[in-house]
Amino acid sequence: MLQIANIRKNAEELAARIAIRGLEGKSLIAQVLEMDEKNRAKRTEMETLQSKGNQLTSQIGEMYKSGQREAGDALKAESAEIKEQLKSLEMEVEAADQSLVQLLLTIPNTPSTEVPMGKTPEDNLEVLLWGNKPDLSAQSLPHWELAAKYDIIDFELGVKLTGAGFPVYKGKGSIFQRALIQFFLNEAGKAGYMEVQPPLLVNADSGYGTGQLPDKEGQMYHCGVDDLYLIPTAEVPITNLYRDVILNESQLPIKNAGYTPCFRREAGSYGAHVRGLNRLHQFDKVEIVQIVKPETSYGVLEDMSKYVQGLLQKLGLHYRVLLLCGGDMGFTSAKTYDMEVWSAAQEKWLECSSVSNFETFQTNRLKCRFRNSEGKTELAHSLNGSALALPRIVAALLENNQTPEGIKVPDVLVPYTGFDWIN
RNA sequence: GGUGAGGUGGGUGAGUGGCUUAAACCACCAGUUUGCUAAACUGACGAACGGGAAACUGUUCCGGGGGUUCGAAUCCCCCCCUCACCGCCA
């Protein structure tokens, strides 16, 4: 959620930035400002009356204490009248504030000025291309056929147990996936991220904190009996560690990494493009999160992007980096890079990481602040990224490294798997 | 699930109707001392929102919601959560 104080101060700039998403920034901001002005007038009116009422009650108290009981009683009527007036005024102010918040909740984050204009994925900017397409023989198989051939991932079994989108990893497939997780966590540790194991179920407050609620309620699995949500990403529990917190400037930057399964309903997305590991209801992911000082956040975004790319390079994957355009960016993000790996047998790019700077959009909801050098509280900036999401990495590795003899395990993973071939 | 105790500022924790403008201690911050760190001492120190160029000032907030009262952290009702013990159990 955008900060109202910031909108007052930088109305024009923010309107222009919203327009990068292809929205009517100017009229939206104008609407907010108009409502805000009305609300403040109401608030002033209410507070003046409250002040008057407070003075009166202390007067009455004084009179009682000095024995002027009758004089005190005489003022009670006036006090009661003020109280009556206040009742409706307070309700008006609350309703006014509520409707302003409702309006603000509909406004997405303001893209950074470097974000390209555009509405569709075609308008995303390819900022980097690394490596080359692997040269596969004509008999190359897509990963779901490889999974069956070597009996390492069983999609049918998952359907029996749960439903589509819940695969069962078996034998070397299971070990391979565990090796990747371990590799990613160790790399994150080396890069200075503190590992955390958060809960996989979160309450509604946490959902609101990172912005999954109320907009994306339908994307999360909900346990009705206990009113808890299965996390769609570790971003939710990890970022919410810092909800309602005032940090010390010296604690920043905070760098956390965590591995969790992720659960997504993905309602309405079926068909060929969700085949195999391409889109699942349950998948594993290592997530990195940073809470930083505002002036450093864009530098940190570049660092995180480089870090994620380093993982892809160590795995020897052909990938590209996209700077998402305004229209394709998530609601809460100010600037996002997507990393896509080349899936050689499917001959298409698969998104395997998304690294974003949220500026104060999340921290405003989270009330995640730090005490700056002037001793004032200030909202921190939050960022996160996948490092990495497992299924599409597994898919790309299986497809790109396939040979007639089997699937070659990347060298960096061998210490974790204990074998160098899946065959 | 049963019984009991409790939720107060960054933390510990006092506070049973108006001098609470929330004590005290700790932490954080600034300064003095100091080769450096530490210790000691001194000082400042809750948050959000509004008004004001600023100094400053107003309002709200003691788990959440309602109520009693001229006046509520304090009394009453409902809800939520935490802790302890018991039961069940990986």
Coordinates of C-alpha atoms (C1' of nucleotides) in Angstrom, one line a residue:
Chain A
M1 CA 0.0 0.0 0.0
L2 CA 1.3 3.5 -0.9
Q3 CA 1.9 5.9 1.9
I4 CA -0.5 8.8 2.0
A5 CA 2.1 11.2 3.3
N6 CA 4.3 10.3 0.3
I7 CA 1.4 10.8 -2.1
R8 CA 0.8 14.3 -0.7
K9 CA 4.4 15.2 -1.1
N10 CA 5.2 13.7 -4.5
A11 CA 1.9 13.6 -6.2
E12 CA 3.1 14.3 -9.7
E13 CA 6.0 12.0 -9.6
L14 CA 3.9 9.1 -8.3
A15 CA 1.2 9.7 -10.9
A16 CA 3.8 9.4 -13.6
R17 CA 5.2 6.2 -12.2
I18 CA 1.8 4.6 -11.9
A19 CA 1.3 5.5 -15.6
I20 CA 4.2 3.2 -16.4
R21 CA 1.8 0.3 -15.7
G22 CA -0.6 1.7 -18.2
L23 CA -3.0 3.1 -15.5
E24 CA -4.6 6.5 -15.2
G25 CA -2.1 7.7 -12.6
K26 CA -3.1 11.3 -12.6
S27 CA -6.8 10.8 -11.9
L28 CA -6.1 8.1 -9.3
I29 CA -3.8 10.3 -7.4
A30 CA -6.2 13.3 -7.7
Q31 CA -9.0 11.1 -6.3
V32 CA -6.8 10.2 -3.3
L33 CA -5.8 13.7 -2.6
E34 CA -9.3 15.0 -2.7
M35 CA -10.5 12.3 -0.4
D36 CA -7.6 12.9 1.9
E37 CA -8.3 16.6 2.2
K38 CA -11.9 16.0 3.1
N39 CA -10.9 13.4 5.7
R40 CA -8.4 15.7 7.4
A41 CA -10.9 18.5 7.7
K42 CA -13.3 16.1 9.4
R43 CA -10.5 14.8 11.7
T44 CA -9.6 18.3 12.8
E45 CA -13.2 19.0 13.6
M46 CA -13.4 15.8 15.7
E47 CA -10.1 16.4 17.5
T48 CA -11.1 20.0 18.4
L49 CA -14.3 18.6 20.0
Q50 CA -12.4 15.9 21.8
S51 CA -10.0 18.5 23.2
K52 CA -12.9 20.5 24.4
G53 CA -14.5 17.4 26.1
N54 CA -11.2 16.5 27.7
Q55 CA -10.9 20.0 29.2
L56 CA -14.4 19.8 30.5
T57 CA -13.9 16.5 32.3
S58 CA -10.7 17.7 34.0
Q59 CA -12.6 20.9 35.1
I60 CA -15.3 18.7 36.6
G61 CA -12.7 16.7 38.4
E62 CA -11.1 19.8 39.8
M63 CA -14.4 21.1 41.1
Y64 CA -15.3 17.8 42.8
K65 CA -11.9 17.8 44.5
S66 CA -12.2 21.3 45.7
G67 CA -15.7 20.6 47.1
Q68 CA -17.7 22.5 44.4
R69 CA -19.9 19.5 43.8
E70 CA -22.9 21.5 42.4
A71 CA -20.8 23.5 40.0
G72 CA -19.4 20.2 38.8
D73 CA -22.8 18.6 38.3
A74 CA -23.8 21.6 36.3
L75 CA -21.1 20.9 33.7
K76 CA -22.2 17.3 33.2
A77 CA -24.9 18.1 30.8
E78 CA -22.6 19.9 28.5
S79 CA -20.1 17.0 28.7
A80 CA -22.9 14.6 27.8
E81 CA -23.8 16.7 24.8
I82 CA -20.3 16.8 23.5
K83 CA -20.1 13.0 23.9
E84 CA -23.2 12.6 21.9
Q85 CA -21.9 14.8 19.1
L86 CA -18.6 13.0 19.2
K87 CA -20.2 9.6 18.7
S88 CA -21.4 10.4 15.2
L89 CA -18.3 12.4 14.3
E90 CA -16.0 9.6 15.3
M91 CA -18.0 7.2 13.2
E92 CA -17.8 9.6 10.2
V93 CA -14.0 9.9 10.6
E94 CA -13.6 6.2 10.8
A95 CA -15.7 5.5 7.8
A96 CA -13.8 8.2 5.8
D97 CA -10.4 6.7 6.8
Q98 CA -11.7 3.3 5.8
S99 CA -12.8 4.3 2.4
L100 CA -9.4 6.0 1.8
V101 CA -7.6 2.8 2.8
Q102 CA -9.9 0.9 0.5
L103 CA -9.0 3.2 -2.4
L104 CA -5.3 3.0 -1.5
L105 CA -5.5 -0.8 -1.5
T106 CA -6.6 -0.8 -5.1
I107 CA -3.5 1.1 -6.2
P108 CA -0.5 -1.0 -7.2
N109 CA 3.1 -0.1 -6.3
T110 CA 4.7 2.7 -8.3
P111 CA 7.2 1.3 -10.8
S112 CA 10.7 2.6 -10.6
T113 CA 11.5 5.0 -13.4
E114 CA 13.8 2.5 -15.1
V115 CA 10.9 0.1 -15.6
P116 CA 9.8 0.1 -19.3
M117 CA 6.3 1.0 -20.3
G118 CA 4.2 -1.8 -21.6
K119 CA 1.3 -4.1 -21.1
T120 CA 2.2 -7.6 -22.1
P121 CA 5.2 -10.0 -21.6
E122 CA 6.3 -9.0 -25.1
D123 CA 7.2 -5.6 -23.7
N124 CA 9.6 -7.0 -21.1
L125 CA 13.2 -6.1 -21.8
E126 CA 15.8 -8.8 -22.2
V127 CA 18.8 -7.3 -20.3
L128 CA 21.1 -10.3 -20.3
L129 CA 21.5 -13.6 -22.1
W130 CA 24.0 -16.2 -20.7
G131 CA 25.3 -19.4 -22.2
N132 CA 24.2 -21.2 -25.3
K133 CA 21.4 -23.6 -26.1
P134 CA 22.6 -27.2 -25.6
D135 CA 23.0 -29.3 -28.7
L136 CA 20.6 -32.2 -28.2
S137 CA 20.1 -35.1 -30.5
A138 CA 16.8 -35.4 -32.4
Q139 CA 15.7 -38.1 -30.0
S140 CA 15.7 -35.7 -27.0
L141 CA 12.8 -36.1 -24.6
P142 CA 10.8 -33.7 -22.6
H143 CA 11.4 -34.0 -18.8
W144 CA 8.1 -35.8 -18.1
E145 CA 9.2 -38.6 -20.4
L146 CA 12.6 -38.6 -18.9
A147 CA 11.1 -38.8 -15.5
A148 CA 9.1 -41.9 -16.5
K149 CA 12.0 -43.5 -18.4
Y150 CA 14.3 -43.4 -15.3
D151 CA 11.5 -43.7 -12.8
I152 CA 12.4 -40.7 -10.8
I153 CA 9.2 -38.6 -10.8
D154 CA 5.7 -40.2 -10.7
F155 CA 2.9 -37.9 -11.7
E156 CA 0.2 -40.6 -11.8
L157 CA 1.0 -41.7 -8.2
G158 CA 0.6 -38.1 -7.1
V159 CA -2.8 -37.9 -8.7
K160 CA -3.9 -41.0 -6.8
L161 CA -2.8 -39.6 -3.5
T162 CA -3.9 -36.0 -3.9
G163 CA -4.6 -34.8 -7.4
A164 CA -2.8 -33.3 -10.5
G165 CA 0.1 -31.1 -9.7
F166 CA 1.4 -33.1 -6.7
P167 CA 4.1 -35.3 -8.1
V168 CA 5.9 -38.0 -6.2
Y169 CA 9.7 -37.9 -6.5
K170 CA 11.4 -41.3 -6.2
G171 CA 14.9 -42.7 -5.7
K172 CA 17.5 -40.6 -7.5
G173 CA 14.8 -38.1 -8.4
S174 CA 14.1 -37.4 -4.7
I175 CA 17.8 -37.3 -3.9
F176 CA 18.5 -35.0 -6.8
Q177 CA 15.9 -32.6 -5.6
R178 CA 17.2 -32.7 -2.0
A179 CA 20.7 -32.1 -3.3
L180 CA 19.6 -29.0 -5.1
I181 CA 17.9 -27.7 -2.0
Q182 CA 21.0 -28.3 0.1
F183 CA 23.2 -26.7 -2.6
F184 CA 21.0 -23.6 -2.7
L185 CA 20.9 -23.2 1.1
N186 CA 24.6 -23.6 1.4
E187 CA 25.3 -21.0 -1.3
A188 CA 22.9 -18.6 0.4
G189 CA 24.7 -19.1 3.7
K190 CA 28.0 -18.4 2.0
A191 CA 26.5 -15.2 0.6
G192 CA 25.6 -14.0 4.1
Y193 CA 22.0 -15.0 4.3
M194 CA 20.9 -16.4 7.6
E195 CA 18.9 -19.5 7.2
V196 CA 15.4 -19.8 8.7
Q197 CA 12.8 -22.6 8.9
P198 CA 9.5 -20.8 9.1
P199 CA 6.0 -22.3 9.6
L200 CA 4.2 -23.5 6.5
L201 CA 0.9 -22.3 7.7
V202 CA 0.2 -18.6 8.4
N203 CA -2.6 -16.5 9.8
A204 CA -4.5 -13.9 7.9
D205 CA -2.5 -11.0 9.3
S206 CA 0.6 -12.5 7.7
G207 CA -1.3 -12.8 4.4
Y208 CA -2.2 -9.1 4.5
G209 CA 1.3 -8.1 5.5
T210 CA 2.9 -9.3 2.3
G211 CA -0.1 -8.5 0.1
Q212 CA -1.4 -12.0 -0.7
L213 CA -4.6 -10.9 1.0
P214 CA -7.1 -9.6 0.2
D215 CA -6.3 -9.6 -3.6
K216 CA -5.1 -13.2 -4.1
E217 CA -7.2 -15.1 -1.6
G218 CA -8.2 -17.6 -4.3
Q219 CA -4.6 -18.6 -4.9
M220 CA -3.9 -19.9 -1.4
Y221 CA -5.1 -23.1 0.2
H222 CA -7.1 -22.3 3.3
C223 CA -7.6 -24.5 6.3
G224 CA -11.0 -23.5 7.4
V225 CA -11.2 -25.2 10.8
D226 CA -8.2 -23.2 12.1
D227 CA -8.5 -20.3 9.7
L228 CA -4.9 -20.7 8.5
Y229 CA -3.4 -20.5 5.0
L230 CA -0.8 -22.8 3.4
I231 CA 2.1 -20.5 2.3
P232 CA 2.3 -19.9 -1.5
T233 CA 6.0 -18.9 -1.0
A234 CA 8.4 -18.6 1.9
E235 CA 8.3 -14.8 1.2
V236 CA 5.1 -14.7 3.4
P237 CA 6.4 -16.2 6.7
I238 CA 10.0 -14.8 6.3
T239 CA 9.0 -11.2 5.5
N240 CA 6.4 -11.3 8.2
L241 CA 9.1 -12.0 10.7
Y242 CA 9.6 -8.3 10.6
R243 CA 5.9 -7.3 10.9
D244 CA 5.3 -4.7 13.7
V245 CA 8.9 -4.3 14.3
I246 CA 11.2 -1.3 14.8
L247 CA 14.7 -2.3 13.9
N248 CA 17.9 -0.6 14.8
E249 CA 19.7 1.0 11.9
S250 CA 22.7 -1.2 12.7
Q251 CA 20.7 -4.4 12.2
L252 CA 20.3 -3.5 8.5
P253 CA 20.6 -5.1 6.0
I254 CA 18.8 -8.2 7.2
K255 CA 19.4 -11.1 4.9
N256 CA 17.4 -14.3 5.4
A257 CA 17.1 -17.5 3.3
G258 CA 14.7 -20.3 3.7
Y259 CA 13.6 -23.5 2.1
T260 CA 9.9 -24.4 2.1
P261 CA 7.4 -26.2 0.1
C262 CA 5.0 -23.8 -1.6
F263 CA 1.3 -24.4 -2.2
R264 CA -0.6 -22.7 -4.9
R265 CA -4.1 -23.5 -6.1
E266 CA -3.4 -22.1 -9.6
A267 CA -7.1 -22.2 -10.2
G268 CA -8.0 -22.0 -13.8
S269 CA -4.7 -22.9 -15.3
Y270 CA -4.7 -26.2 -17.2
G271 CA -3.5 -27.4 -20.5
A272 CA -0.3 -28.2 -22.3
H273 CA 1.8 -25.4 -20.7
V274 CA 1.3 -26.9 -17.3
R275 CA 2.5 -30.3 -18.3
G276 CA 5.1 -32.2 -16.1
L277 CA 6.9 -29.9 -13.7
N278 CA 6.0 -26.7 -15.5
R279 CA 3.3 -25.7 -13.0
L280 CA 2.5 -27.5 -9.8
H281 CA 0.2 -27.1 -6.8
Q282 CA 3.0 -28.1 -4.5
F283 CA 6.7 -27.3 -5.2
D284 CA 9.9 -26.6 -3.4
K285 CA 11.7 -23.3 -3.3
V286 CA 14.6 -21.6 -1.6
E287 CA 13.7 -18.0 -1.1
I288 CA 16.0 -15.0 -0.2
V289 CA 14.7 -12.0 1.6
Q290 CA 16.3 -8.7 2.5
I291 CA 15.2 -5.8 4.7
V292 CA 17.3 -2.8 3.9
K293 CA 17.8 1.0 4.2
P294 CA 15.8 2.8 1.5
E295 CA 18.8 4.4 -0.2
T296 CA 20.5 1.0 -0.7
S297 CA 17.6 -1.0 -2.1
Y298 CA 18.2 -0.7 -5.8
G299 CA 21.9 -1.6 -5.4
V300 CA 20.7 -4.6 -3.3
L301 CA 18.3 -5.6 -6.1
E302 CA 21.2 -5.8 -8.5
D303 CA 23.2 -7.9 -6.0
M304 CA 20.4 -10.3 -5.5
S305 CA 19.9 -10.6 -9.3
K306 CA 23.7 -11.3 -9.6
Y307 CA 23.5 -13.9 -6.8
V308 CA 20.6 -15.8 -8.5
Q309 CA 22.5 -15.7 -11.8
G310 CA 25.5 -17.1 -10.1
L311 CA 23.5 -20.2 -9.1
L312 CA 22.3 -20.7 -12.6
Q313 CA 25.9 -20.3 -13.9
K314 CA 27.2 -22.9 -11.5
L315 CA 24.6 -25.3 -12.7
G316 CA 25.6 -24.6 -16.2
L317 CA 22.2 -23.5 -17.4
H318 CA 21.5 -21.3 -20.4
Y319 CA 19.3 -18.4 -19.1
R320 CA 18.2 -14.9 -19.8
V321 CA 17.2 -12.0 -17.5
L322 CA 14.2 -9.9 -18.2
L323 CA 13.4 -6.5 -16.8
L324 CA 9.6 -6.7 -16.5
C325 CA 7.6 -4.0 -18.0
G326 CA 5.0 -2.0 -16.0
G327 CA 2.1 -4.0 -17.1
D328 CA 3.6 -7.4 -16.4
M329 CA 5.0 -6.6 -13.0
G330 CA 3.4 -7.9 -9.8
F331 CA 1.0 -5.6 -7.9
T332 CA 3.4 -5.1 -5.0
S333 CA 6.6 -4.6 -6.9
A334 CA 8.5 -1.5 -7.9
K335 CA 11.0 -3.3 -10.1
T336 CA 11.3 -6.9 -11.0
Y337 CA 13.8 -9.1 -12.8
D338 CA 12.7 -12.5 -14.0
M339 CA 15.2 -15.2 -14.7
E340 CA 14.3 -17.8 -17.2
V341 CA 16.1 -21.0 -18.0
W342 CA 16.1 -22.7 -21.4
S343 CA 14.2 -25.9 -21.5
A344 CA 15.9 -27.6 -24.4
A345 CA 13.5 -30.4 -25.2
Q346 CA 10.4 -28.2 -24.8
E347 CA 12.3 -25.5 -26.6
K348 CA 11.0 -22.7 -24.5
W349 CA 12.0 -20.4 -21.6
L350 CA 10.8 -21.3 -18.1
E351 CA 10.7 -18.7 -15.3
C352 CA 12.7 -20.0 -12.4
S353 CA 13.2 -16.9 -10.4
S354 CA 11.7 -13.5 -9.8
V355 CA 13.7 -10.9 -7.9
S356 CA 11.8 -7.8 -6.8
N357 CA 12.2 -4.5 -4.9
F358 CA 9.0 -3.6 -3.1
E359 CA 10.4 -0.3 -1.7
T360 CA 8.0 0.5 1.2
F361 CA 4.9 -1.1 -0.4
Q362 CA 5.1 -4.2 1.9
T363 CA 6.8 -2.6 4.9
N364 CA 4.0 0.0 5.0
R365 CA 1.5 -2.8 5.6
L366 CA 3.9 -4.7 7.8
K367 CA 4.8 -1.7 9.8
C368 CA 8.4 -2.7 9.5
R369 CA 10.4 0.3 10.4
F370 CA 13.9 1.2 11.6
R371 CA 15.3 4.1 13.6
N372 CA 17.4 6.3 11.3
S373 CA 20.4 8.3 12.2
E374 CA 18.1 11.2 13.3
G375 CA 16.4 8.9 15.7
K376 CA 13.2 9.0 13.7
T377 CA 11.3 5.9 12.7
E378 CA 11.3 5.3 8.9
L379 CA 9.9 2.5 6.8
A380 CA 12.5 0.0 5.6
H381 CA 12.6 -1.4 2.0
S382 CA 11.9 -5.0 1.4
L383 CA 13.1 -7.3 -1.4
N384 CA 12.9 -10.9 -2.2
G385 CA 13.8 -13.4 -4.8
S386 CA 13.6 -17.1 -5.6
A387 CA 17.0 -18.7 -5.3
L388 CA 15.7 -20.9 -6.7
A389 CA 12.4 -22.5 -7.5
L390 CA 13.1 -26.2 -7.9
P391 CA 10.7 -27.8 -10.5
R392 CA 11.7 -25.8 -13.5
I393 CA 15.3 -26.1 -12.6
V394 CA 14.9 -29.8 -12.3
A395 CA 13.1 -29.8 -15.7
A396 CA 15.8 -27.8 -17.4
L397 CA 18.6 -29.9 -15.9
L398 CA 17.0 -33.2 -16.9
E399 CA 16.3 -32.0 -20.4
N400 CA 19.5 -30.1 -21.1
N401 CA 21.8 -32.7 -19.6
Q402 CA 20.3 -35.8 -21.2
T403 CA 22.5 -38.1 -23.2
P404 CA 22.0 -41.6 -24.6
E405 CA 23.7 -43.0 -21.5
G406 CA 21.5 -41.1 -19.0
I407 CA 21.3 -37.7 -17.4
K408 CA 24.6 -36.1 -16.4
V409 CA 24.5 -34.5 -12.9
P410 CA 26.1 -31.1 -12.8
D411 CA 29.6 -31.2 -11.2
V412 CA 28.6 -28.8 -8.4
L413 CA 25.8 -31.1 -7.3
V414 CA 27.8 -34.4 -7.2
P415 CA 29.0 -33.8 -3.7
Y416 CA 25.4 -33.5 -2.6
T417 CA 23.9 -36.3 -4.7
G418 CA 26.7 -38.9 -4.3
F419 CA 26.2 -40.0 -7.9
D420 CA 27.0 -38.3 -11.2
W421 CA 24.5 -40.0 -13.5
I422 CA 20.8 -40.6 -13.4
N423 CA 20.4 -43.7 -15.5
Chain B
rG1 C1' -9.7 -31.3 25.6
rG2 C1' -9.8 -29.8 31.4
rU3 C1' -8.1 -26.4 35.2
rG4 C1' -5.6 -22.1 36.6
rA5 C1' -2.6 -17.6 35.7
rG6 C1' -1.7 -13.7 32.6
rG7 C1' -1.6 -10.1 28.1
rU8 C1' 1.2 -2.6 29.9
rG9 C1' 6.6 1.2 25.6
rG10 C1' 12.4 -2.2 22.0
rG11 C1' 12.8 -5.8 26.6
rU12 C1' 11.8 -7.0 32.0
rG13 C1' 8.0 -5.0 34.9
rA14 C1' 5.1 -1.4 38.6
rG15 C1' 0.5 0.6 38.3
rU16 C1' -7.5 -1.3 41.4
rG17 C1' -11.5 5.4 38.9
rG18 C1' -9.0 11.9 38.0
rC19 C1' -1.1 14.7 39.8
rU20 C1' -0.1 8.3 34.7
rU21 C1' 2.0 13.6 31.1
rA22 C1' 2.7 5.1 32.3
rA23 C1' 7.3 4.4 37.8
rA24 C1' 11.8 1.7 38.0
rC25 C1' 15.5 -1.2 35.7
rC26 C1' 17.7 -2.9 31.1
rA27 C1' 18.7 -2.0 25.9
rC28 C1' 19.3 1.7 22.1
rC29 C1' 21.2 6.9 21.0
rA30 C1' 24.3 11.4 22.2
rG31 C1' 28.1 13.3 25.4
rU32 C1' 32.3 13.0 29.3
rU33 C1' 36.4 9.9 30.5
rU34 C1' 39.7 6.8 27.3
rG35 C1' 45.7 4.4 23.2
rC36 C1' 41.2 0.9 21.5
rU37 C1' 37.2 -1.8 23.5
rA38 C1' 34.7 -2.2 28.0
rA39 C1' 33.3 0.0 32.6
rA40 C1' 31.7 4.4 35.0
rC41 C1' 29.2 9.0 34.8
rU42 C1' 25.8 12.7 32.4
rG43 C1' 21.8 13.6 29.2
rA44 C1' 18.0 12.3 25.8
rC45 C1' 14.6 8.4 24.9
rG46 C1' 7.2 5.1 23.2
rA47 C1' 4.1 5.0 18.6
rA48 C1' 0.6 6.7 15.0
rC49 C1' -2.0 10.7 13.0
rG50 C1' -3.5 16.1 12.6
rG51 C1' -2.2 21.6 12.9
rG52 C1' 2.1 24.9 12.4
rA53 C1' 7.6 27.9 8.3
rA54 C1' 9.5 26.6 13.0
rA55 C1' 9.6 26.6 18.3
rC56 C1' 5.7 24.1 19.5
rU57 C1' 0.9 22.0 19.9
rG58 C1' -3.8 18.7 19.6
rU59 C1' -5.8 13.8 19.3
rU60 C1' -5.6 8.5 19.7
rC61 C1' -3.2 4.1 21.6
rC62 C1' -1.9 -0.2 27.9
rG63 C1' -4.3 -7.9 23.4
rG64 C1' -9.3 -6.9 20.3
rG65 C1' -14.5 -5.3 20.6
rG66 C1' -18.6 -3.4 23.5
rG67 C1' -20.4 -1.3 28.2
rU68 C1' -20.6 1.6 33.1
rU69 C1' -18.9 6.8 34.4
rC70 C1' -18.5 13.8 33.9
rG71 C1' -13.8 10.9 33.7
rA72 C1' -11.2 3.9 32.6
rA73 C1' -4.6 0.7 31.8
rU74 C1' -7.7 0.4 36.4
rC75 C1' -14.8 -1.6 37.1
rC76 C1' -18.4 -5.0 34.0
rC77 C1' -19.5 -8.2 29.5
rC78 C1' -17.9 -10.9 25.0
rC79 C1' -13.8 -12.6 22.0
rC80 C1' -8.6 -13.6 20.8
rC81 C1' -3.9 -15.0 22.3
rU82 C1' 0.2 -16.6 25.6
rC83 C1' 2.0 -19.4 29.7
rA84 C1' 1.7 -23.3 33.6
rC85 C1' -0.2 -28.0 35.3
rC86 C1' -3.3 -32.3 33.9
rG87 C1' -5.0 -35.6 29.9
rC88 C1' -3.8 -37.3 24.8
rC89 C1' 0.4 -37.8 21.6
rA90 C1' 5.1 -37.5 17.3

